[in-house]
Amino acid sequence: HQLVLLRRAKEPANAAQCPLVIAHSLLGDHRGYGRLLGAAFQPCAAVYALKHRGLAGATVFSLDADGADAMVREYTAGLRTTLEASPFDIMGASFGAALAAHVALASRTQDGSPRRLVLLDPPPSVPADLRVPAMLTDMRLAAMGVLLIHLKIEMGASVWTQFPQLKTLPEEALPH
C-alpha cells in the first residue's frame, strides 16, 4: 500500500477539515514530522504519509526521471484508492516538497482533490543539464547517506571503515 495512516480522525471530516498527506524526503520517511503532528495541523483530521518505495521493500526502481514518474503515479493511485475524490491537503519538506507538488498536480489530473499544498524548504529549480549528484544515482551511496543522517555522523572516509558491509551488501539489500 502506498499510504500509511499515522493518525485517525478524531471526528468525522467536514468541509473545513480534510486529511493531511505527508510526502517523504529523498532518503527518509515521515518520522521527522512527529512534533509537528502533535502540535499543529488540524488536530481532528486524519494524517497519512506516502510510504517511501525504497524503504518499503519495493522492487528495485530506477533513480532517474522514469523512476520518479513511476513513484508519482503509484502515490497518486494510492491517494485515489484511499481517499477517492475527497479533498486532502499535502505537504513535504526538501525533496518531499518537490514530490508533494508533483503528486498534487498528478492527483488533480486523475480527478483527485488536492486542496492545499504546503512546501517547506523546496529544492531550487536547476537547469536540466546540471550534473545529477552521485547519491541520487547510486543506491550504495544513498544507503550511506541514510546512515549518516540517522546516526548524525560527519561525511568522510571513516564511514567506509565504520560500515564496511556497505561495500559488500548485495544491491537488493541496500533499501532495507
Short mmCIF file of N, CA and C in Angstrom, two decimals:
data_model
loop_
_atom_site.label_atom_id
_atom_site.label_comp_id
_atom_site.label_asym_id
_atom_site.label_seq_id
_atom_site.Cartn_x
_atom_site.Cartn_y
_atom_site.Cartn_z
N HIS A 1 0.85 -1.18 0.00
CA HIS A 1 0.00 0.00 0.00
C HIS A 1 0.90 1.24 0.00
N GLN A 2 0.52 2.28 -0.70
CA GLN A 2 1.35 3.48 -0.84
C GLN A 2 1.14 4.50 0.26
N LEU A 3 0.09 4.34 1.07
CA LEU A 3 -0.18 5.29 2.15
C LEU A 3 -0.13 4.59 3.50
N VAL A 4 0.38 5.31 4.49
CA VAL A 4 0.40 4.82 5.86
C VAL A 4 -0.47 5.77 6.68
N LEU A 5 -1.43 5.24 7.41
CA LEU A 5 -2.25 6.06 8.29
C LEU A 5 -1.47 6.32 9.57
N LEU A 6 -1.14 7.59 9.82
CA LEU A 6 -0.38 7.95 11.01
C LEU A 6 -1.28 8.32 12.18
N ARG A 7 -2.43 8.89 11.87
CA ARG A 7 -3.37 9.30 12.92
C ARG A 7 -4.77 9.28 12.35
N ARG A 8 -5.67 8.63 13.04
CA ARG A 8 -7.08 8.60 12.63
C ARG A 8 -7.73 9.94 12.96
N ALA A 9 -8.76 10.28 12.21
CA ALA A 9 -9.53 11.49 12.51
C ALA A 9 -10.25 11.27 13.83
N LYS A 10 -10.31 12.31 14.66
CA LYS A 10 -10.98 12.21 15.95
C LYS A 10 -12.48 12.39 15.84
N GLU A 11 -12.91 12.94 14.72
CA GLU A 11 -14.34 13.12 14.46
C GLU A 11 -14.55 13.06 12.95
N PRO A 12 -15.76 12.86 12.50
CA PRO A 12 -15.99 12.81 11.06
C PRO A 12 -15.50 14.08 10.36
N ALA A 13 -14.92 13.89 9.18
CA ALA A 13 -14.39 15.04 8.43
C ALA A 13 -15.52 15.97 8.00
N ASN A 14 -15.21 17.26 7.96
CA ASN A 14 -16.15 18.23 7.44
C ASN A 14 -15.42 19.07 6.41
N ALA A 15 -16.09 20.07 5.86
CA ALA A 15 -15.51 20.86 4.78
C ALA A 15 -14.26 21.60 5.21
N ALA A 16 -14.16 21.95 6.49
CA ALA A 16 -13.00 22.71 6.97
C ALA A 16 -11.82 21.79 7.31
N GLN A 17 -12.10 20.53 7.56
CA GLN A 17 -11.05 19.59 7.94
C GLN A 17 -10.98 18.47 6.93
N CYS A 18 -9.84 18.34 6.30
CA CYS A 18 -9.66 17.21 5.41
C CYS A 18 -8.33 16.55 5.74
N PRO A 19 -8.11 15.33 5.29
CA PRO A 19 -6.88 14.63 5.64
C PRO A 19 -5.63 15.39 5.20
N LEU A 20 -4.58 15.20 5.96
CA LEU A 20 -3.27 15.73 5.61
C LEU A 20 -2.43 14.57 5.14
N VAL A 21 -1.76 14.73 4.00
CA VAL A 21 -0.86 13.72 3.46
C VAL A 21 0.56 14.29 3.51
N ILE A 22 1.50 13.52 4.04
CA ILE A 22 2.88 13.95 4.15
C ILE A 22 3.72 13.20 3.12
N ALA A 23 4.45 13.96 2.31
CA ALA A 23 5.37 13.37 1.33
C ALA A 23 6.73 13.17 1.99
N HIS A 24 7.32 12.03 1.80
CA HIS A 24 8.60 11.69 2.42
C HIS A 24 9.76 12.44 1.78
N SER A 25 10.88 12.45 2.50
CA SER A 25 12.09 13.05 1.97
C SER A 25 12.75 12.09 0.99
N LEU A 26 13.84 12.51 0.41
CA LEU A 26 14.53 11.67 -0.58
C LEU A 26 15.06 10.40 0.06
N LEU A 27 15.69 10.52 1.21
CA LEU A 27 16.35 9.37 1.83
C LEU A 27 15.69 8.91 3.11
N GLY A 28 14.48 9.36 3.36
CA GLY A 28 13.87 9.00 4.63
C GLY A 28 12.38 8.77 4.52
N ASP A 29 11.72 8.97 5.63
CA ASP A 29 10.28 8.74 5.67
C ASP A 29 9.61 9.88 6.43
N HIS A 30 8.44 9.63 6.95
CA HIS A 30 7.61 10.63 7.60
C HIS A 30 8.00 10.90 9.05
N ARG A 31 8.92 10.17 9.62
CA ARG A 31 9.17 10.24 11.07
C ARG A 31 9.67 11.60 11.53
N GLY A 32 10.25 12.40 10.68
CA GLY A 32 10.72 13.71 11.08
C GLY A 32 9.61 14.71 11.36
N TYR A 33 8.36 14.34 11.11
CA TYR A 33 7.24 15.25 11.29
C TYR A 33 6.51 15.03 12.61
N GLY A 34 7.03 14.20 13.50
CA GLY A 34 6.34 13.85 14.74
C GLY A 34 5.91 15.02 15.58
N ARG A 35 6.83 15.94 15.89
CA ARG A 35 6.48 17.09 16.73
C ARG A 35 5.45 17.97 16.05
N LEU A 36 5.58 18.13 14.76
CA LEU A 36 4.64 18.94 14.01
C LEU A 36 3.23 18.36 14.11
N LEU A 37 3.12 17.05 13.99
CA LEU A 37 1.81 16.40 14.05
C LEU A 37 1.18 16.52 15.42
N GLY A 38 2.02 16.46 16.45
CA GLY A 38 1.49 16.54 17.81
C GLY A 38 1.00 17.92 18.19
N ALA A 39 1.52 18.96 17.55
CA ALA A 39 1.24 20.31 17.99
C ALA A 39 0.38 21.13 17.03
N ALA A 40 0.23 20.70 15.82
CA ALA A 40 -0.42 21.57 14.85
C ALA A 40 -1.21 20.76 13.83
N PHE A 41 -1.58 21.44 12.79
CA PHE A 41 -2.26 20.85 11.64
C PHE A 41 -3.52 20.07 11.98
N GLN A 42 -4.56 20.78 12.15
CA GLN A 42 -5.89 20.20 12.28
C GLN A 42 -5.90 18.97 13.20
N PRO A 43 -5.88 19.17 14.49
CA PRO A 43 -5.76 18.04 15.40
C PRO A 43 -6.86 17.00 15.27
N CYS A 44 -7.95 17.32 14.60
CA CYS A 44 -9.03 16.34 14.46
C CYS A 44 -8.98 15.58 13.15
N ALA A 45 -8.16 16.02 12.20
CA ALA A 45 -8.12 15.41 10.87
C ALA A 45 -7.21 14.18 10.85
N ALA A 46 -7.50 13.27 9.91
CA ALA A 46 -6.63 12.12 9.70
C ALA A 46 -5.33 12.59 9.06
N VAL A 47 -4.25 11.87 9.38
CA VAL A 47 -2.94 12.19 8.79
C VAL A 47 -2.39 10.91 8.15
N TYR A 48 -1.97 11.04 6.90
CA TYR A 48 -1.38 9.93 6.15
C TYR A 48 0.03 10.31 5.74
N ALA A 49 0.84 9.32 5.43
CA ALA A 49 2.16 9.56 4.86
C ALA A 49 2.31 8.68 3.63
N LEU A 50 3.00 9.21 2.63
CA LEU A 50 3.35 8.40 1.47
C LEU A 50 4.47 7.46 1.91
N LYS A 51 4.33 6.18 1.64
CA LYS A 51 5.33 5.20 2.04
C LYS A 51 6.44 5.17 0.99
N HIS A 52 7.65 5.46 1.41
CA HIS A 52 8.80 5.50 0.51
C HIS A 52 8.98 4.14 -0.16
N ARG A 53 9.01 4.13 -1.48
CA ARG A 53 9.14 2.88 -2.23
C ARG A 53 10.37 2.10 -1.82
N GLY A 54 11.49 2.78 -1.71
CA GLY A 54 12.74 2.10 -1.40
C GLY A 54 12.80 1.56 0.01
N LEU A 55 12.13 2.24 0.94
CA LEU A 55 12.15 1.80 2.33
C LEU A 55 11.04 0.81 2.64
N ALA A 56 10.16 0.61 1.67
CA ALA A 56 9.01 -0.28 1.89
C ALA A 56 9.25 -1.66 1.30
N GLY A 57 10.49 -1.95 0.86
CA GLY A 57 10.78 -3.26 0.31
C GLY A 57 10.29 -3.43 -1.11
N ALA A 58 10.01 -2.33 -1.81
CA ALA A 58 9.55 -2.42 -3.19
C ALA A 58 10.67 -2.96 -4.05
N THR A 59 10.29 -3.46 -5.21
CA THR A 59 11.31 -3.93 -6.13
C THR A 59 12.20 -2.76 -6.50
N VAL A 60 13.40 -3.07 -6.93
CA VAL A 60 14.36 -2.03 -7.29
C VAL A 60 13.76 -1.13 -8.35
N PHE A 61 13.96 0.15 -8.20
CA PHE A 61 13.44 1.11 -9.16
C PHE A 61 14.57 2.03 -9.57
N SER A 62 14.41 2.64 -10.72
CA SER A 62 15.47 3.49 -11.23
C SER A 62 15.44 4.85 -10.56
N LEU A 63 16.63 5.39 -10.31
CA LEU A 63 16.76 6.70 -9.69
C LEU A 63 16.95 7.74 -10.78
N ASP A 64 15.96 7.85 -11.65
CA ASP A 64 16.02 8.81 -12.75
C ASP A 64 14.62 9.35 -12.98
N ALA A 65 14.44 10.09 -14.08
CA ALA A 65 13.13 10.70 -14.34
C ALA A 65 12.04 9.64 -14.48
N ASP A 66 12.34 8.51 -15.12
CA ASP A 66 11.33 7.46 -15.27
C ASP A 66 10.94 6.87 -13.91
N GLY A 67 11.94 6.66 -13.04
CA GLY A 67 11.65 6.15 -11.70
C GLY A 67 10.83 7.14 -10.89
N ALA A 68 11.14 8.42 -11.01
CA ALA A 68 10.38 9.45 -10.30
C ALA A 68 8.95 9.51 -10.81
N ASP A 69 8.77 9.43 -12.14
CA ASP A 69 7.41 9.42 -12.71
C ASP A 69 6.62 8.22 -12.22
N ALA A 70 7.26 7.06 -12.16
CA ALA A 70 6.57 5.86 -11.68
C ALA A 70 6.16 6.02 -10.21
N MET A 71 7.04 6.63 -9.41
CA MET A 71 6.74 6.87 -8.00
C MET A 71 5.52 7.78 -7.86
N VAL A 72 5.49 8.85 -8.62
CA VAL A 72 4.37 9.79 -8.56
C VAL A 72 3.07 9.09 -8.99
N ARG A 73 3.14 8.28 -10.04
CA ARG A 73 1.94 7.54 -10.48
C ARG A 73 1.44 6.60 -9.39
N GLU A 74 2.35 5.88 -8.73
CA GLU A 74 1.95 4.95 -7.66
C GLU A 74 1.29 5.70 -6.50
N TYR A 75 1.91 6.80 -6.09
CA TYR A 75 1.36 7.56 -4.97
C TYR A 75 0.00 8.16 -5.33
N THR A 76 -0.13 8.63 -6.56
CA THR A 76 -1.40 9.20 -7.00
C THR A 76 -2.49 8.13 -6.99
N ALA A 77 -2.17 6.94 -7.46
CA ALA A 77 -3.13 5.84 -7.45
C ALA A 77 -3.50 5.47 -6.01
N GLY A 78 -2.52 5.46 -5.10
CA GLY A 78 -2.80 5.16 -3.70
C GLY A 78 -3.71 6.18 -3.06
N LEU A 79 -3.48 7.45 -3.37
CA LEU A 79 -4.36 8.50 -2.84
C LEU A 79 -5.77 8.33 -3.37
N ARG A 80 -5.88 8.04 -4.65
CA ARG A 80 -7.20 7.88 -5.29
C ARG A 80 -7.95 6.71 -4.66
N THR A 81 -7.24 5.61 -4.42
CA THR A 81 -7.86 4.42 -3.82
C THR A 81 -8.29 4.69 -2.38
N THR A 82 -7.44 5.33 -1.61
CA THR A 82 -7.72 5.54 -0.19
C THR A 82 -8.70 6.68 0.06
N LEU A 83 -8.49 7.80 -0.63
CA LEU A 83 -9.30 8.99 -0.36
C LEU A 83 -10.42 9.22 -1.37
N GLU A 84 -10.42 8.40 -2.42
CA GLU A 84 -11.38 8.55 -3.51
C GLU A 84 -11.30 9.98 -4.04
N ALA A 85 -12.39 10.70 -4.10
CA ALA A 85 -12.35 12.06 -4.63
C ALA A 85 -12.42 13.10 -3.51
N SER A 86 -12.25 12.64 -2.27
CA SER A 86 -12.32 13.56 -1.13
C SER A 86 -11.15 14.55 -1.17
N PRO A 87 -11.39 15.79 -0.73
CA PRO A 87 -10.30 16.75 -0.69
C PRO A 87 -9.25 16.36 0.35
N PHE A 88 -8.01 16.75 0.10
CA PHE A 88 -6.93 16.49 1.03
C PHE A 88 -5.90 17.61 0.92
N ASP A 89 -5.14 17.79 2.00
CA ASP A 89 -4.00 18.70 2.00
C ASP A 89 -2.75 17.84 1.88
N ILE A 90 -1.71 18.37 1.25
CA ILE A 90 -0.47 17.61 1.11
C ILE A 90 0.71 18.52 1.39
N MET A 91 1.70 17.98 2.08
CA MET A 91 2.88 18.77 2.42
C MET A 91 4.13 17.93 2.31
N GLY A 92 5.26 18.62 2.19
CA GLY A 92 6.55 17.94 2.17
C GLY A 92 7.66 18.95 2.38
N ALA A 93 8.81 18.46 2.81
CA ALA A 93 9.97 19.31 3.03
C ALA A 93 11.12 18.83 2.15
N SER A 94 11.90 19.77 1.65
CA SER A 94 13.05 19.50 0.80
C SER A 94 12.59 18.69 -0.41
N PHE A 95 13.16 17.50 -0.65
CA PHE A 95 12.71 16.68 -1.77
C PHE A 95 11.22 16.37 -1.63
N GLY A 96 10.77 16.19 -0.40
CA GLY A 96 9.35 15.91 -0.17
C GLY A 96 8.45 17.03 -0.67
N ALA A 97 8.96 18.27 -0.66
CA ALA A 97 8.20 19.40 -1.20
C ALA A 97 8.02 19.23 -2.71
N ALA A 98 9.10 18.87 -3.40
CA ALA A 98 9.00 18.64 -4.85
C ALA A 98 8.08 17.46 -5.13
N LEU A 99 8.20 16.40 -4.34
CA LEU A 99 7.34 15.23 -4.52
C LEU A 99 5.88 15.59 -4.26
N ALA A 100 5.61 16.35 -3.20
CA ALA A 100 4.24 16.76 -2.89
C ALA A 100 3.64 17.56 -4.04
N ALA A 101 4.43 18.46 -4.63
CA ALA A 101 3.93 19.28 -5.74
C ALA A 101 3.58 18.40 -6.94
N HIS A 102 4.42 17.44 -7.26
CA HIS A 102 4.16 16.55 -8.40
C HIS A 102 2.95 15.64 -8.13
N VAL A 103 2.85 15.13 -6.92
CA VAL A 103 1.72 14.26 -6.57
C VAL A 103 0.41 15.06 -6.60
N ALA A 104 0.44 16.29 -6.07
CA ALA A 104 -0.78 17.12 -6.10
C ALA A 104 -1.21 17.39 -7.53
N LEU A 105 -0.27 17.74 -8.39
CA LEU A 105 -0.60 18.00 -9.79
C LEU A 105 -1.12 16.75 -10.49
N ALA A 106 -0.46 15.62 -10.28
CA ALA A 106 -0.91 14.37 -10.88
C ALA A 106 -2.28 13.97 -10.34
N SER A 107 -2.52 14.20 -9.04
CA SER A 107 -3.83 13.86 -8.45
C SER A 107 -4.94 14.68 -9.10
N ARG A 108 -4.64 15.94 -9.33
CA ARG A 108 -5.65 16.81 -9.95
C ARG A 108 -6.01 16.30 -11.35
N THR A 109 -5.03 15.82 -12.10
CA THR A 109 -5.31 15.31 -13.45
C THR A 109 -6.03 13.97 -13.42
N GLN A 110 -6.02 13.29 -12.26
CA GLN A 110 -6.70 12.00 -12.12
C GLN A 110 -7.98 12.13 -11.30
N ASP A 111 -8.59 13.30 -11.32
CA ASP A 111 -9.83 13.58 -10.59
C ASP A 111 -9.68 13.53 -9.07
N GLY A 112 -8.46 13.69 -8.58
CA GLY A 112 -8.24 13.82 -7.14
C GLY A 112 -8.56 15.24 -6.74
N SER A 113 -8.54 15.50 -5.44
CA SER A 113 -8.94 16.83 -4.95
C SER A 113 -7.93 17.42 -3.97
N PRO A 114 -6.67 17.65 -4.42
CA PRO A 114 -5.76 18.33 -3.50
C PRO A 114 -6.28 19.73 -3.23
N ARG A 115 -6.34 20.10 -1.97
CA ARG A 115 -6.88 21.40 -1.58
C ARG A 115 -5.76 22.38 -1.28
N ARG A 116 -4.89 22.02 -0.37
CA ARG A 116 -3.76 22.87 0.00
C ARG A 116 -2.46 22.11 -0.25
N LEU A 117 -1.47 22.86 -0.69
CA LEU A 117 -0.14 22.31 -0.91
C LEU A 117 0.84 23.14 -0.09
N VAL A 118 1.53 22.49 0.86
CA VAL A 118 2.48 23.19 1.72
C VAL A 118 3.88 22.69 1.37
N LEU A 119 4.74 23.61 0.91
CA LEU A 119 6.09 23.26 0.51
C LEU A 119 7.08 23.88 1.50
N LEU A 120 7.77 23.06 2.26
CA LEU A 120 8.75 23.52 3.24
C LEU A 120 10.15 23.33 2.65
N ASP A 121 10.87 24.43 2.49
CA ASP A 121 12.24 24.41 2.00
C ASP A 121 12.39 23.58 0.74
N PRO A 122 11.61 23.88 -0.31
CA PRO A 122 11.73 23.10 -1.54
C PRO A 122 13.09 23.32 -2.19
N PRO A 123 13.58 22.32 -2.91
CA PRO A 123 14.86 22.50 -3.59
C PRO A 123 14.72 23.56 -4.68
N PRO A 124 15.81 24.25 -4.98
CA PRO A 124 15.73 25.28 -6.02
C PRO A 124 15.58 24.66 -7.40
N SER A 125 15.02 25.40 -8.32
CA SER A 125 14.97 24.95 -9.70
C SER A 125 16.38 25.00 -10.24
N VAL A 126 16.74 23.98 -10.98
CA VAL A 126 18.09 23.93 -11.55
C VAL A 126 17.99 23.62 -13.04
N PRO A 127 18.99 24.03 -13.80
CA PRO A 127 18.98 23.72 -15.23
C PRO A 127 18.99 22.21 -15.46
N ALA A 128 18.34 21.76 -16.51
CA ALA A 128 18.26 20.34 -16.82
C ALA A 128 19.62 19.72 -17.10
N ASP A 129 20.59 20.52 -17.55
CA ASP A 129 21.90 19.97 -17.89
C ASP A 129 22.86 19.91 -16.70
N LEU A 130 22.37 20.24 -15.51
CA LEU A 130 23.20 20.18 -14.31
C LEU A 130 23.48 18.72 -13.97
N ARG A 131 24.70 18.45 -13.52
CA ARG A 131 25.10 17.08 -13.16
C ARG A 131 24.23 16.58 -12.00
N VAL A 132 23.76 15.36 -12.11
CA VAL A 132 22.96 14.74 -11.05
C VAL A 132 23.90 14.25 -9.96
N PRO A 133 23.63 14.60 -8.68
CA PRO A 133 24.50 14.14 -7.60
C PRO A 133 24.58 12.62 -7.55
N ALA A 134 25.78 12.10 -7.25
CA ALA A 134 26.00 10.65 -7.23
C ALA A 134 25.05 9.95 -6.27
N MET A 135 24.68 10.62 -5.16
CA MET A 135 23.81 9.99 -4.17
C MET A 135 22.43 9.67 -4.76
N LEU A 136 22.05 10.36 -5.84
CA LEU A 136 20.75 10.10 -6.45
C LEU A 136 20.81 9.01 -7.49
N THR A 137 21.99 8.60 -7.89
CA THR A 137 22.10 7.59 -8.94
C THR A 137 22.74 6.30 -8.46
N ASP A 138 23.19 6.26 -7.23
CA ASP A 138 23.89 5.10 -6.71
C ASP A 138 23.25 4.69 -5.39
N MET A 139 22.62 3.51 -5.37
CA MET A 139 21.90 3.04 -4.18
C MET A 139 22.86 2.86 -2.99
N ARG A 140 24.11 2.47 -3.24
CA ARG A 140 25.07 2.27 -2.17
C ARG A 140 25.38 3.61 -1.48
N LEU A 141 25.58 4.66 -2.26
CA LEU A 141 25.83 5.98 -1.69
C LEU A 141 24.58 6.52 -0.98
N ALA A 142 23.40 6.22 -1.53
CA ALA A 142 22.16 6.65 -0.88
C ALA A 142 22.01 5.97 0.48
N ALA A 143 22.32 4.66 0.54
CA ALA A 143 22.25 3.94 1.82
C ALA A 143 23.22 4.54 2.82
N MET A 144 24.43 4.90 2.35
CA MET A 144 25.41 5.53 3.22
C MET A 144 24.87 6.86 3.73
N GLY A 145 24.23 7.63 2.86
CA GLY A 145 23.65 8.91 3.26
C GLY A 145 22.60 8.76 4.32
N VAL A 146 21.76 7.73 4.20
CA VAL A 146 20.71 7.49 5.21
C VAL A 146 21.37 7.18 6.56
N LEU A 147 22.40 6.35 6.55
CA LEU A 147 23.10 6.05 7.80
C LEU A 147 23.73 7.30 8.40
N LEU A 148 24.34 8.13 7.57
CA LEU A 148 24.95 9.37 8.06
C LEU A 148 23.92 10.26 8.75
N ILE A 149 22.77 10.40 8.11
CA ILE A 149 21.71 11.24 8.67
C ILE A 149 21.18 10.63 9.97
N HIS A 150 20.89 9.33 9.92
CA HIS A 150 20.30 8.65 11.08
C HIS A 150 21.24 8.66 12.29
N LEU A 151 22.51 8.41 12.05
CA LEU A 151 23.47 8.32 13.15
C LEU A 151 24.11 9.66 13.49
N LYS A 152 23.78 10.69 12.71
CA LYS A 152 24.29 12.05 12.94
C LYS A 152 25.82 12.08 13.00
N ILE A 153 26.43 11.47 11.98
CA ILE A 153 27.89 11.50 11.90
C ILE A 153 28.31 12.27 10.66
N GLU A 154 29.55 12.73 10.66
CA GLU A 154 30.08 13.53 9.57
C GLU A 154 30.44 12.65 8.38
N MET A 155 30.33 13.23 7.20
CA MET A 155 30.74 12.56 5.98
C MET A 155 32.25 12.46 5.99
N GLY A 156 32.78 11.40 5.49
CA GLY A 156 34.23 11.25 5.40
C GLY A 156 34.61 9.81 5.17
N ALA A 157 35.90 9.60 5.04
CA ALA A 157 36.42 8.26 4.76
C ALA A 157 36.10 7.28 5.88
N SER A 158 35.89 7.78 7.11
CA SER A 158 35.63 6.88 8.23
C SER A 158 34.31 6.12 8.07
N VAL A 159 33.41 6.62 7.24
CA VAL A 159 32.13 5.95 7.04
C VAL A 159 32.36 4.54 6.50
N TRP A 160 33.25 4.42 5.54
CA TRP A 160 33.50 3.12 4.93
C TRP A 160 34.19 2.17 5.92
N THR A 161 34.98 2.71 6.87
CA THR A 161 35.61 1.84 7.87
C THR A 161 34.63 1.48 8.98
N GLN A 162 33.69 2.41 9.32
CA GLN A 162 32.68 2.11 10.34
C GLN A 162 31.63 1.14 9.82
N PHE A 163 31.36 1.20 8.52
CA PHE A 163 30.32 0.36 7.93
C PHE A 163 30.88 -0.39 6.72
N PRO A 164 31.83 -1.30 6.95
CA PRO A 164 32.44 -2.00 5.81
C PRO A 164 31.42 -2.84 5.03
N GLN A 165 30.33 -3.26 5.68
CA GLN A 165 29.32 -4.06 5.00
C GLN A 165 28.66 -3.31 3.84
N LEU A 166 28.72 -1.98 3.86
CA LEU A 166 28.14 -1.21 2.75
C LEU A 166 28.84 -1.51 1.43
N LYS A 167 30.11 -1.91 1.50
CA LYS A 167 30.85 -2.20 0.28
C LYS A 167 30.45 -3.53 -0.33
N THR A 168 29.95 -4.46 0.50
CA THR A 168 29.71 -5.83 0.01
C THR A 168 28.25 -6.27 0.02
N LEU A 169 27.37 -5.51 0.66
CA LEU A 169 25.97 -5.90 0.68
C LEU A 169 25.44 -6.00 -0.74
N PRO A 170 24.61 -7.00 -1.03
CA PRO A 170 24.00 -7.07 -2.37
C PRO A 170 23.11 -5.84 -2.62
N GLU A 171 23.05 -5.41 -3.84
CA GLU A 171 22.29 -4.22 -4.23
C GLU A 171 20.84 -4.28 -3.73
N GLU A 172 20.21 -5.46 -3.81
CA GLU A 172 18.81 -5.57 -3.40
C GLU A 172 18.62 -5.44 -1.89
N ALA A 173 19.68 -5.56 -1.10
CA ALA A 173 19.57 -5.43 0.36
C ALA A 173 19.71 -3.98 0.80
N LEU A 174 20.26 -3.12 -0.02
CA LEU A 174 20.54 -1.74 0.38
C LEU A 174 19.30 -0.93 0.77
N PRO A 175 18.16 -1.06 0.09
CA PRO A 175 16.99 -0.27 0.52
C PRO A 175 16.52 -0.59 1.94
N HIS A 176 16.87 -1.75 2.46
CA HIS A 176 16.43 -2.15 3.80
C HIS A 176 17.30 -1.54 4.85
#
